GROMACS .gro file of C-alpha atoms in nm:
model
  163
    1MET     CA    1  -0.452   3.006  -9.024
    2GLU     CA    2  -0.225   2.746  -8.868
    3ARG     CA    3  -0.434   2.697  -8.564
    4ARG     CA    4  -0.735   2.624  -8.791
    5MET     CA    5  -0.523   2.337  -8.953
    6TYR     CA    6  -0.440   2.170  -8.622
    7VAL     CA    7  -0.815   2.203  -8.510
    8ARG     CA    8  -0.916   2.041  -8.854
    9ILE     CA    9  -0.661   1.780  -8.810
   10ALA     CA   10  -0.782   1.709  -8.454
   11TRP     CA   11  -1.138   1.670  -8.566
   12CYS     CA   12  -1.054   1.439  -8.856
   13ALA     CA   13  -0.845   1.220  -8.604
   14LEU     CA   14  -1.156   1.200  -8.375
   15PHE     CA   15  -1.383   1.124  -8.664
   16LEU     CA   16  -1.149   0.837  -8.792
   17SER     CA   17  -1.130   0.677  -8.446
   18PHE     CA   18  -1.509   0.674  -8.432
   19THR     CA   19  -1.548   0.543  -8.776
   20ALA     CA   20  -1.297   0.261  -8.699
   21ALA     CA   21  -1.484   0.161  -8.386
   22ALA     CA   22  -1.820   0.156  -8.571
   23GLY     CA   23  -1.672  -0.049  -8.850
   24CYS     CA   24  -1.586  -0.327  -8.619
   25GLY     CA   25  -1.944  -0.363  -8.503
   26GLY     CA   26  -1.872  -0.171  -8.203
   27THR     CA   27  -1.739  -0.483  -8.015
   28ALA     CA   28  -1.376  -0.437  -8.098
   29VAL     CA   29  -1.158  -0.285  -7.808
   30LEU     CA   30  -0.932  -0.024  -7.928
   31ASN     CA   31  -0.596  -0.121  -7.787
   32ARG     CA   32  -0.259   0.057  -7.775
   33ALA     CA   33  -0.025  -0.070  -8.052
   34ASN     CA   34   0.144  -0.315  -7.805
   35GLU     CA   35  -0.162  -0.490  -7.670
   36ILE     CA   36  -0.377  -0.770  -7.786
   37SER     CA   37  -0.735  -0.831  -7.652
   38VAL     CA   38  -0.825  -1.185  -7.597
   39ALA     CA   39  -1.183  -1.303  -7.529
   40SER     CA   40  -1.343  -1.642  -7.535
   41ASP     CA   41  -1.673  -1.809  -7.545
   42PRO     CA   42  -1.724  -1.932  -7.294
   43SER     CA   43  -1.524  -1.694  -7.092
   44GLY     CA   44  -1.281  -1.789  -6.811
   45ALA     CA   45  -1.050  -1.992  -7.039
   46ALA     CA   46  -0.686  -1.998  -6.944
   47VAL     CA   47  -0.450  -1.813  -7.179
   48THR     CA   48  -0.104  -1.926  -7.263
   49ALA     CA   49   0.123  -1.704  -7.474
   50ALA     CA   50   0.463  -1.822  -7.592
   51GLY     CA   51   0.425  -2.123  -7.369
   52LYS     CA   52   0.368  -1.929  -7.039
   53ARG     CA   53   0.038  -1.894  -6.885
   54ILE     CA   54  -0.081  -1.534  -6.880
   55GLY     CA   55  -0.426  -1.527  -6.739
   56VAL     CA   56  -0.790  -1.585  -6.791
   57THR     CA   57  -1.025  -1.454  -7.054
   58PRO     CA   58  -1.129  -1.178  -7.121
   59LEU     CA   59  -0.803  -1.012  -7.082
   60VAL     CA   60  -0.557  -0.770  -7.261
   61ILE     CA   61  -0.205  -0.885  -7.313
   62ARG     CA   62   0.115  -0.742  -7.423
   63GLN     CA   63   0.275  -0.809  -7.747
   64GLN     CA   64   0.598  -0.891  -7.541
   65ASP     CA   65   0.431  -1.167  -7.371
   66VAL     CA   66   0.371  -1.342  -7.713
   67PHE     CA   67   0.707  -1.252  -7.862
   68PRO     CA   68   0.952  -1.238  -7.561
   69VAL     CA   69   1.317  -1.103  -7.635
   70VAL     CA   70   1.460  -1.404  -7.445
   71PHE     CA   71   1.302  -1.739  -7.538
   72PRO     CA   72   1.442  -2.088  -7.502
   73PRO     CA   73   1.500  -2.237  -7.850
   74GLU     CA   74   1.364  -2.590  -7.749
   75ASN     CA   75   1.013  -2.413  -7.723
   76GLN     CA   76   1.039  -2.246  -8.067
   77ASP     CA   77   0.706  -2.392  -8.156
   78ALA     CA   78   0.531  -2.193  -7.882
   79TYR     CA   79   0.697  -1.864  -7.995
   80GLY     CA   80   0.416  -1.611  -8.124
   81THR     CA   81   0.136  -1.842  -8.042
   82LEU     CA   82  -0.162  -1.804  -7.797
   83VAL     CA   83  -0.341  -2.118  -7.662
   84ILE     CA   84  -0.674  -2.068  -7.523
   85SER     CA   85  -0.797  -2.375  -7.310
   86LYS     CA   86  -1.073  -2.452  -7.083
   87GLU     CA   87  -1.148  -2.786  -6.906
   88GLY     CA   88  -1.408  -2.985  -7.103
   89CYS     CA   89  -1.306  -2.790  -7.417
   90LYS     CA   90  -1.072  -2.840  -7.725
   91ASP     CA   91  -0.765  -2.613  -7.720
   92HIS     CA   92  -0.782  -2.331  -7.945
   93THR     CA   93  -0.436  -2.221  -8.068
   94VAL     CA   94  -0.395  -1.893  -8.251
   95ARG     CA   95  -0.070  -1.776  -8.440
   96VAL     CA   96  -0.025  -1.400  -8.375
   97THR     CA   97  -0.013  -1.202  -8.677
   98ASN     CA   98  -0.038  -0.819  -8.759
   99GLU     CA   99  -0.401  -0.882  -8.822
  100VAL     CA  100  -0.462  -1.066  -8.500
  101ILE     CA  101  -0.281  -0.784  -8.306
  102ARG     CA  102  -0.501  -0.535  -8.473
  103LYS     CA  103  -0.827  -0.706  -8.429
  104GLY     CA  104  -0.782  -0.914  -8.133
  105VAL     CA  105  -0.889  -1.256  -8.052
  106ASN     CA  106  -1.236  -1.385  -8.004
  107ALA     CA  107  -1.219  -1.768  -7.971
  108LYS     CA  108  -1.520  -1.982  -7.988
  109LEU     CA  109  -1.436  -2.297  -7.797
  110ASP     CA  110  -1.535  -2.632  -7.891
  111CYS     CA  111  -1.686  -2.781  -7.578
  112GLY     CA  112  -1.949  -3.002  -7.716
  113GLN     CA  113  -1.724  -3.296  -7.804
  114SER     CA  114  -1.584  -3.399  -7.448
  115GLU     CA  115  -1.450  -3.720  -7.584
  116LEU     CA  116  -1.186  -3.511  -7.777
  117VAL     CA  117  -1.015  -3.391  -7.436
  118LYS     CA  118  -1.068  -3.716  -7.241
  119PRO     CA  119  -0.742  -3.898  -7.195
  120ARG     CA  120  -0.683  -4.207  -7.384
  121ALA     CA  121  -0.692  -4.544  -7.217
  122GLY     CA  122  -0.364  -4.622  -7.041
  123ALA     CA  123  -0.257  -4.260  -7.060
  124PRO     CA  124  -0.187  -4.098  -6.722
  125ALA     CA  125  -0.471  -3.890  -6.592
  126ALA     CA  126  -0.431  -3.520  -6.545
  127PRO     CA  127  -0.437  -3.379  -6.185
  128PRO     CA  128  -0.780  -3.274  -6.070
  129PRO     CA  129  -0.864  -2.934  -6.207
  130ALA     CA  130  -0.873  -2.750  -5.870
  131ILE     CA  131  -0.515  -2.883  -5.756
  132ARG     CA  132  -0.401  -2.794  -6.134
  133GLU     CA  133  -0.528  -2.437  -6.100
  134ARG     CA  134  -0.391  -2.400  -5.766
  135LEU     CA  135  -0.047  -2.488  -5.885
  136LEU     CA  136  -0.076  -2.261  -6.173
  137ARG     CA  137  -0.173  -1.989  -5.944
  138LEU     CA  138   0.098  -2.056  -5.707
  139ASN     CA  139   0.356  -2.045  -6.010
  140GLU     CA  140   0.225  -1.694  -6.082
  141LEU     CA  141   0.262  -1.570  -5.736
  142ARG     CA  142   0.612  -1.698  -5.720
  143ASP     CA  143   0.695  -1.540  -6.100
  144GLN     CA  144   0.542  -1.220  -5.975
  145GLY     CA  145   0.767  -1.231  -5.669
  146LEU     CA  146   0.468  -1.225  -5.426
  147ILE     CA  147   0.594  -1.523  -5.222
  148THR     CA  148   0.946  -1.637  -5.141
  149ALA     CA  149   1.100  -1.967  -5.263
  150ASP     CA  150   1.056  -2.110  -4.924
  151GLU     CA  151   0.684  -2.033  -4.902
  152TYR     CA  152   0.646  -2.160  -5.267
  153LYS     CA  153   0.803  -2.489  -5.183
  154GLU     CA  154   0.582  -2.536  -4.862
  155ILE     CA  155   0.266  -2.462  -5.029
  156ARG     CA  156   0.337  -2.662  -5.331
  157ALA     CA  157   0.418  -2.963  -5.097
  158LYS     CA  158   0.075  -2.920  -4.924
  159ILE     CA  159  -0.107  -2.890  -5.246
  160LEU     CA  160   0.052  -3.198  -5.397
  161GLY     CA  161  -0.002  -3.384  -5.077
  162GLU     CA  162  -0.363  -3.374  -5.163
  163LEU     CA  163  -0.322  -3.589  -5.456
   0.00000   0.00000   0.00000
């Protein structure tokens, strides 16, 4: 009798998981409780969580990236937020809530109005995207401990020398 009850519970759980996936249009990714799926249209957009660059869409990020335990008070506006950005598109900012965690983020970026992202007259121009991306990637390598501090300084100097 007890074994039958466990089998019945297992079948119910399986049925509910398929029902939940079907109810989301079949496009949602069923994540673990501590993960958030992030996608964008167009894909390949940079994702910044709590002020720190995490990666490029599509990706799955951890909640602790959005809500870090240690966080500088001067950056409190960035705590709990995701910024999805792509060159030529308007940045898309999302305040992470329980619903966002459950459903994930599928950002439709506004890339049709390039004048919104152009620097104003007199404002300093941003570095060329290739150099900017290389510097961001270099920071990631340093943060992950894949290169030494000396290697970081040497490579950074070479990249900045191209400006």
